[in-house]
Amino acid sequence: MSISVDTYALVSVEEAKNYLLESPVTNLDTKEDLIIRLINGLSSTAETYMNRKILARDYTEDYDGTGTDTIQLKQYPINSITSVCVDEDRQFPSSKEIQLDDIIIYSEEGKIRRSPSGLYVYIDDETGKIIKYSVFNRGKKNVRIIYNAGYSTVPYDIKHAVLEELVMHYENITKKKVGVTGISAAGEHVSVFLGDLLPTTKMILSSYRKLI
């Protein structure tokens, strides 16, 4: 079965091969499938440890309204906001979208805030009343946010940490050492337990870690 590098993998096959060439390994071309599995597995493990995604992509997420003017998004840094819609019925029509000029973005913190001068105004279809809110109305999954977040390129220290892990796990597998990694049943990833990460890797990833 042919396998490929995940779209948002933290290193490329070329980068992995070049890094491996600096270590005492051989037959890299015949081990490309293993290298790809390691890239995919280690990228997933690193992001699991950091509790966040690294490379930029689009998200559509529903949040509980906080009853305050601020919402903490799941991913960051925030690059752009496409829309913010508050709807207690969770239908999210365009008529209930907040004007983006009334949204303040705290990119590195991953937060958005209602502008103190901004008001969310709409006409209730049933009562005909004009409803105004200056906060994210309290509710369950009543706020839908469409946004883009993440880095345009993988930060160098994260990339370096993943490559260091790749060399270690590559050598453990090819030298048939046990107890560190294992190829998944699907054959597309190498499973790496968080406890197996090098102390230096954890130190680097911890600086990007999102606290839940």
PDB file of C-alpha atoms in Angstrom:
ATOM      1  CA  MET A   1       0.000   0.000   0.000  1.00  0.00           C
ATOM      2  CA  SER A   2       1.358   3.382  -1.053  1.00  0.00           C
ATOM      3  CA  ILE A   3       1.662   5.940   1.726  1.00  0.00           C
ATOM      4  CA  SER A   4       2.262   9.670   1.651  1.00  0.00           C
ATOM      5  CA  VAL A   5       3.346  12.415   4.002  1.00  0.00           C
ATOM      6  CA  ASP A   6       0.448  14.037   5.822  1.00  0.00           C
ATOM      7  CA  THR A   7      -0.492  17.465   4.469  1.00  0.00           C
ATOM      8  CA  TYR A   8       0.434  19.206   7.717  1.00  0.00           C
ATOM      9  CA  ALA A   9       3.463  17.106   8.669  1.00  0.00           C
ATOM     10  CA  LEU A  10       6.126  19.023  10.579  1.00  0.00           C
ATOM     11  CA  VAL A  11       9.058  17.900   8.406  1.00  0.00           C
ATOM     12  CA  SER A  12       9.465  16.786   4.790  1.00  0.00           C
ATOM     13  CA  VAL A  13      10.941  13.555   3.451  1.00  0.00           C
ATOM     14  CA  GLU A  14      13.872  15.512   2.005  1.00  0.00           C
ATOM     15  CA  GLU A  15      14.588  17.166   5.346  1.00  0.00           C
ATOM     16  CA  ALA A  16      14.401  13.792   7.109  1.00  0.00           C
ATOM     17  CA  LYS A  17      16.760  12.126   4.640  1.00  0.00           C
ATOM     18  CA  ASN A  18      19.277  14.970   4.840  1.00  0.00           C
ATOM     19  CA  TYR A  19      19.214  14.780   8.628  1.00  0.00           C
ATOM     20  CA  LEU A  20      19.589  11.015   8.615  1.00  0.00           C
ATOM     21  CA  LEU A  21      22.622  11.300   6.319  1.00  0.00           C
ATOM     22  CA  GLU A  22      24.425  12.994   9.201  1.00  0.00           C
ATOM     23  CA  SER A  23      23.900   9.893  11.328  1.00  0.00           C
ATOM     24  CA  PRO A  24      25.409   6.391  10.776  1.00  0.00           C
ATOM     25  CA  VAL A  25      22.477   4.946   8.792  1.00  0.00           C
ATOM     26  CA  THR A  26      22.379   3.310   5.369  1.00  0.00           C
ATOM     27  CA  ASN A  27      19.933   2.402   2.595  1.00  0.00           C
ATOM     28  CA  LEU A  28      17.750   5.450   3.006  1.00  0.00           C
ATOM     29  CA  ASP A  29      16.080   5.013  -0.385  1.00  0.00           C
ATOM     30  CA  THR A  30      14.881   1.519   0.503  1.00  0.00           C
ATOM     31  CA  LYS A  31      13.489   2.813   3.814  1.00  0.00           C
ATOM     32  CA  GLU A  32      11.415   5.701   2.467  1.00  0.00           C
ATOM     33  CA  ASP A  33       8.119   4.142   3.590  1.00  0.00           C
ATOM     34  CA  LEU A  34       9.495   3.869   7.121  1.00  0.00           C
ATOM     35  CA  ILE A  35      10.701   7.471   7.011  1.00  0.00           C
ATOM     36  CA  ILE A  36       7.228   8.653   5.937  1.00  0.00           C
ATOM     37  CA  ARG A  37       5.579   6.627   8.709  1.00  0.00           C
ATOM     38  CA  LEU A  38       7.946   8.174  11.221  1.00  0.00           C
ATOM     39  CA  ILE A  39       7.293  11.697   9.912  1.00  0.00           C
ATOM     40  CA  ASN A  40       3.540  11.220  10.178  1.00  0.00           C
ATOM     41  CA  GLY A  41       3.673   9.535  13.577  1.00  0.00           C
ATOM     42  CA  LEU A  42       6.098  11.980  15.143  1.00  0.00           C
ATOM     43  CA  SER A  43       4.232  15.001  13.758  1.00  0.00           C
ATOM     44  CA  SER A  44       1.020  13.698  15.320  1.00  0.00           C
ATOM     45  CA  THR A  45       2.735  12.915  18.627  1.00  0.00           C
ATOM     46  CA  ALA A  46       4.378  16.348  18.807  1.00  0.00           C
ATOM     47  CA  GLU A  47       1.082  18.127  18.204  1.00  0.00           C
ATOM     48  CA  THR A  48      -0.648  15.926  20.772  1.00  0.00           C
ATOM     49  CA  TYR A  49       2.003  16.911  23.318  1.00  0.00           C
ATOM     50  CA  MET A  50       1.554  20.614  22.458  1.00  0.00           C
ATOM     51  CA  ASN A  51      -2.262  20.350  22.511  1.00  0.00           C
ATOM     52  CA  ARG A  52      -2.441  22.350  19.280  1.00  0.00           C
ATOM     53  CA  LYS A  53      -1.844  22.311  15.536  1.00  0.00           C
ATOM     54  CA  ILE A  54       1.222  24.066  14.156  1.00  0.00           C
ATOM     55  CA  LEU A  55       0.827  24.793  10.442  1.00  0.00           C
ATOM     56  CA  ALA A  56      -1.796  27.295   9.312  1.00  0.00           C
ATOM     57  CA  ARG A  57      -5.172  26.007   8.181  1.00  0.00           C
ATOM     58  CA  ASP A  58      -8.850  26.976   8.219  1.00  0.00           C
ATOM     59  CA  TYR A  59     -11.173  26.088  11.085  1.00  0.00           C
ATOM     60  CA  THR A  60     -14.930  26.186  11.618  1.00  0.00           C
ATOM     61  CA  GLU A  61     -15.606  25.724  15.327  1.00  0.00           C
ATOM     62  CA  ASP A  62     -18.555  26.141  17.673  1.00  0.00           C
ATOM     63  CA  TYR A  63     -17.982  27.574  21.146  1.00  0.00           C
ATOM     64  CA  ASP A  64     -20.029  28.062  24.266  1.00  0.00           C
ATOM     65  CA  GLY A  65     -20.962  31.703  24.725  1.00  0.00           C
ATOM     66  CA  THR A  66     -19.134  32.927  27.806  1.00  0.00           C
ATOM     67  CA  GLY A  67     -21.412  35.783  28.807  1.00  0.00           C
ATOM     68  CA  THR A  68     -18.323  37.998  28.546  1.00  0.00           C
ATOM     69  CA  ASP A  69     -16.725  39.908  25.691  1.00  0.00           C
ATOM     70  CA  THR A  70     -13.924  37.339  25.164  1.00  0.00           C
ATOM     71  CA  ILE A  71     -13.563  33.837  23.703  1.00  0.00           C
ATOM     72  CA  GLN A  72     -10.395  31.717  23.744  1.00  0.00           C
ATOM     73  CA  LEU A  73      -9.973  29.902  20.437  1.00  0.00           C
ATOM     74  CA  LYS A  74      -8.524  26.403  20.200  1.00  0.00           C
ATOM     75  CA  GLN A  75      -5.790  27.289  17.715  1.00  0.00           C
ATOM     76  CA  TYR A  76      -3.287  30.125  17.436  1.00  0.00           C
ATOM     77  CA  PRO A  77      -1.647  32.351  16.320  1.00  0.00           C
ATOM     78  CA  ILE A  78      -4.801  33.701  14.698  1.00  0.00           C
ATOM     79  CA  ASN A  79      -4.109  34.862  11.147  1.00  0.00           C
ATOM     80  CA  SER A  80      -7.585  35.972  10.148  1.00  0.00           C
ATOM     81  CA  ILE A  81     -11.252  35.799  11.102  1.00  0.00           C
ATOM     82  CA  THR A  82     -13.764  35.043   8.348  1.00  0.00           C
ATOM     83  CA  SER A  83     -16.925  35.233  10.426  1.00  0.00           C
ATOM     84  CA  VAL A  84     -18.267  35.224  13.982  1.00  0.00           C
ATOM     85  CA  CYS A  85     -21.917  34.296  14.408  1.00  0.00           C
ATOM     86  CA  VAL A  86     -23.954  34.149  17.628  1.00  0.00           C
ATOM     87  CA  ASP A  87     -27.202  32.169  17.462  1.00  0.00           C
ATOM     88  CA  GLU A  88     -28.939  30.427  20.356  1.00  0.00           C
ATOM     89  CA  ASP A  89     -30.763  28.195  17.834  1.00  0.00           C
ATOM     90  CA  ARG A  90     -27.422  27.105  16.350  1.00  0.00           C
ATOM     91  CA  GLN A  91     -28.559  27.718  12.771  1.00  0.00           C
ATOM     92  CA  PHE A  92     -25.998  30.523  12.319  1.00  0.00           C
ATOM     93  CA  PRO A  93     -27.636  32.617   9.583  1.00  0.00           C
ATOM     94  CA  SER A  94     -25.619  35.452   8.081  1.00  0.00           C
ATOM     95  CA  SER A  95     -28.089  37.925   9.628  1.00  0.00           C
ATOM     96  CA  LYS A  96     -26.675  37.092  13.070  1.00  0.00           C
ATOM     97  CA  GLU A  97     -23.014  37.513  12.176  1.00  0.00           C
ATOM     98  CA  ILE A  98     -21.042  40.092  14.116  1.00  0.00           C
ATOM     99  CA  GLN A  99     -19.376  42.803  12.075  1.00  0.00           C
ATOM    100  CA  LEU A 100     -15.688  41.979  11.896  1.00  0.00           C
ATOM    101  CA  ASP A 101     -14.815  45.612  12.605  1.00  0.00           C
ATOM    102  CA  ASP A 102     -16.231  44.978  16.078  1.00  0.00           C
ATOM    103  CA  ILE A 103     -13.867  42.038  16.741  1.00  0.00           C
ATOM    104  CA  ILE A 104     -10.459  42.597  18.314  1.00  0.00           C
ATOM    105  CA  ILE A 105      -7.958  39.814  17.587  1.00  0.00           C
ATOM    106  CA  TYR A 106      -5.208  38.861  20.035  1.00  0.00           C
ATOM    107  CA  SER A 107      -3.263  36.748  17.585  1.00  0.00           C
ATOM    108  CA  GLU A 108      -0.526  35.218  19.730  1.00  0.00           C
ATOM    109  CA  GLU A 109      -2.863  34.594  22.660  1.00  0.00           C
ATOM    110  CA  GLY A 110      -5.509  33.005  20.449  1.00  0.00           C
ATOM    111  CA  LYS A 111      -8.275  35.218  21.815  1.00  0.00           C
ATOM    112  CA  ILE A 112     -10.949  37.368  20.238  1.00  0.00           C
ATOM    113  CA  ARG A 113     -12.817  40.145  22.029  1.00  0.00           C
ATOM    114  CA  ARG A 114     -15.899  42.211  21.279  1.00  0.00           C
ATOM    115  CA  SER A 115     -14.999  45.834  20.775  1.00  0.00           C
ATOM    116  CA  PRO A 116     -16.287  47.965  23.674  1.00  0.00           C
ATOM    117  CA  SER A 117     -17.873  50.243  21.081  1.00  0.00           C
ATOM    118  CA  GLY A 118     -19.368  47.394  19.078  1.00  0.00           C
ATOM    119  CA  LEU A 119     -22.921  46.136  19.412  1.00  0.00           C
ATOM    120  CA  TYR A 120     -24.442  43.006  17.906  1.00  0.00           C
ATOM    121  CA  VAL A 121     -27.848  44.043  16.601  1.00  0.00           C
ATOM    122  CA  TYR A 122     -30.570  41.954  14.948  1.00  0.00           C
ATOM    123  CA  ILE A 123     -34.353  41.810  14.739  1.00  0.00           C
ATOM    124  CA  ASP A 124     -35.981  38.802  16.392  1.00  0.00           C
ATOM    125  CA  ASP A 125     -38.108  37.090  13.738  1.00  0.00           C
ATOM    126  CA  GLU A 126     -40.852  36.104  16.194  1.00  0.00           C
ATOM    127  CA  THR A 127     -41.203  39.192  18.353  1.00  0.00           C
ATOM    128  CA  GLY A 128     -39.965  41.871  15.961  1.00  0.00           C
ATOM    129  CA  LYS A 129     -37.844  43.292  18.762  1.00  0.00           C
ATOM    130  CA  ILE A 130     -34.392  44.729  18.167  1.00  0.00           C
ATOM    131  CA  ILE A 131     -31.878  42.673  20.153  1.00  0.00           C
ATOM    132  CA  LYS A 132     -28.521  44.177  21.108  1.00  0.00           C
ATOM    133  CA  TYR A 133     -25.527  42.395  22.625  1.00  0.00           C
ATOM    134  CA  SER A 134     -22.047  43.653  23.392  1.00  0.00           C
ATOM    135  CA  VAL A 135     -20.891  40.279  24.760  1.00  0.00           C
ATOM    136  CA  PHE A 136     -20.889  36.693  23.529  1.00  0.00           C
ATOM    137  CA  ASN A 137     -24.308  35.668  24.811  1.00  0.00           C
ATOM    138  CA  ARG A 138     -24.082  32.787  27.275  1.00  0.00           C
ATOM    139  CA  GLY A 139     -25.126  29.468  25.745  1.00  0.00           C
ATOM    140  CA  LYS A 140     -24.099  25.993  24.591  1.00  0.00           C
ATOM    141  CA  LYS A 141     -22.269  25.919  21.249  1.00  0.00           C
ATOM    142  CA  ASN A 142     -24.062  29.097  20.257  1.00  0.00           C
ATOM    143  CA  VAL A 143     -21.029  30.892  18.807  1.00  0.00           C
ATOM    144  CA  ARG A 144     -19.628  29.760  15.457  1.00  0.00           C
ATOM    145  CA  ILE A 145     -16.227  31.119  14.465  1.00  0.00           C
ATOM    146  CA  ILE A 146     -14.608  30.578  11.081  1.00  0.00           C
ATOM    147  CA  TYR A 147     -10.948  31.485  11.130  1.00  0.00           C
ATOM    148  CA  ASN A 148      -7.411  30.660  10.019  1.00  0.00           C
ATOM    149  CA  ALA A 149      -4.685  29.961  12.557  1.00  0.00           C
ATOM    150  CA  GLY A 150      -1.194  28.536  12.734  1.00  0.00           C
ATOM    151  CA  TYR A 151       2.311  29.278  11.480  1.00  0.00           C
ATOM    152  CA  SER A 152       3.100  29.694   7.773  1.00  0.00           C
ATOM    153  CA  THR A 153       6.193  27.536   8.307  1.00  0.00           C
ATOM    154  CA  VAL A 154       7.157  25.158  11.106  1.00  0.00           C
ATOM    155  CA  PRO A 155       9.287  26.973  13.723  1.00  0.00           C
ATOM    156  CA  TYR A 156      12.904  25.861  13.460  1.00  0.00           C
ATOM    157  CA  ASP A 157      13.184  24.501  16.996  1.00  0.00           C
ATOM    158  CA  ILE A 158      10.095  22.314  16.568  1.00  0.00           C
ATOM    159  CA  LYS A 159      11.415  21.002  13.260  1.00  0.00           C
ATOM    160  CA  HIS A 160      14.810  20.268  14.828  1.00  0.00           C
ATOM    161  CA  ALA A 161      13.198  18.405  17.739  1.00  0.00           C
ATOM    162  CA  VAL A 162      11.103  16.232  15.401  1.00  0.00           C
ATOM    163  CA  LEU A 163      14.167  15.412  13.285  1.00  0.00           C
ATOM    164  CA  GLU A 164      16.144  14.417  16.389  1.00  0.00           C
ATOM    165  CA  GLU A 165      13.299  12.106  17.390  1.00  0.00           C
ATOM    166  CA  LEU A 166      13.133  10.684  13.872  1.00  0.00           C
ATOM    167  CA  VAL A 167      16.799   9.700  13.905  1.00  0.00           C
ATOM    168  CA  MET A 168      16.455   7.974  17.280  1.00  0.00           C
ATOM    169  CA  HIS A 169      13.324   6.025  16.338  1.00  0.00           C
ATOM    170  CA  TYR A 170      14.645   5.178  12.874  1.00  0.00           C
ATOM    171  CA  GLU A 171      17.749   3.624  14.397  1.00  0.00           C
ATOM    172  CA  ASN A 172      15.725   1.778  17.036  1.00  0.00           C
ATOM    173  CA  ILE A 173      13.491   0.227  14.381  1.00  0.00           C
ATOM    174  CA  THR A 174      16.178  -0.612  11.820  1.00  0.00           C
ATOM    175  CA  LYS A 175      18.417  -2.073  14.526  1.00  0.00           C
ATOM    176  CA  LYS A 176      15.389  -3.978  15.844  1.00  0.00           C
ATOM    177  CA  LYS A 177      15.447  -2.453  19.280  1.00  0.00           C
ATOM    178  CA  VAL A 178      12.120  -2.948  21.014  1.00  0.00           C
ATOM    179  CA  GLY A 179       9.952  -1.032  23.442  1.00  0.00           C
ATOM    180  CA  VAL A 180      10.162   2.344  21.786  1.00  0.00           C
ATOM    181  CA  THR A 181       8.044   2.445  18.628  1.00  0.00           C
ATOM    182  CA  GLY A 182       5.670   0.286  16.667  1.00  0.00           C
ATOM    183  CA  ILE A 183       4.086   0.516  13.233  1.00  0.00           C
ATOM    184  CA  SER A 184       0.315   0.922  13.411  1.00  0.00           C
ATOM    185  CA  ALA A 185      -2.112  -1.649  12.104  1.00  0.00           C
ATOM    186  CA  ALA A 186      -2.989   0.673   9.237  1.00  0.00           C
ATOM    187  CA  GLY A 187       0.681   0.795   8.324  1.00  0.00           C
ATOM    188  CA  GLU A 188       0.670   4.532   7.685  1.00  0.00           C
ATOM    189  CA  HIS A 189       2.048   5.768  11.003  1.00  0.00           C
ATOM    190  CA  VAL A 190       4.592   4.767  13.566  1.00  0.00           C
ATOM    191  CA  SER A 191       3.088   4.972  17.028  1.00  0.00           C
ATOM    192  CA  VAL A 192       5.230   6.950  19.460  1.00  0.00           C
ATOM    193  CA  PHE A 193       4.176   7.216  23.079  1.00  0.00           C
ATOM    194  CA  LEU A 194       4.505  10.617  24.721  1.00  0.00           C
ATOM    195  CA  GLY A 195       6.642   9.074  27.432  1.00  0.00           C
ATOM    196  CA  ASP A 196       9.170   8.025  24.799  1.00  0.00           C
ATOM    197  CA  LEU A 197       9.996  11.574  23.750  1.00  0.00           C
ATOM    198  CA  LEU A 198      13.482  12.810  24.531  1.00  0.00           C
ATOM    199  CA  PRO A 199      13.801  15.255  27.451  1.00  0.00           C
ATOM    200  CA  THR A 200      15.179  17.910  25.082  1.00  0.00           C
ATOM    201  CA  THR A 201      12.180  17.412  22.777  1.00  0.00           C
ATOM    202  CA  LYS A 202       9.751  17.899  25.664  1.00  0.00           C
ATOM    203  CA  MET A 203      11.593  21.029  26.732  1.00  0.00           C
ATOM    204  CA  ILE A 204      11.317  22.537  23.237  1.00  0.00           C
ATOM    205  CA  LEU A 205       7.694  21.530  22.683  1.00  0.00           C
ATOM    206  CA  SER A 206       6.702  22.755  26.143  1.00  0.00           C
ATOM    207  CA  SER A 207       7.389  26.347  25.101  1.00  0.00           C
ATOM    208  CA  TYR A 208       4.617  25.972  22.471  1.00  0.00           C
ATOM    209  CA  ARG A 209       2.298  23.909  24.637  1.00  0.00           C
ATOM    210  CA  LYS A 210      -1.273  25.031  25.033  1.00  0.00           C
ATOM    211  CA  LEU A 211      -2.570  24.556  28.558  1.00  0.00           C
ATOM    212  CA  ILE A 212      -6.027  22.963  28.542  1.00  0.00           C
TER     213      ILE A 212
END
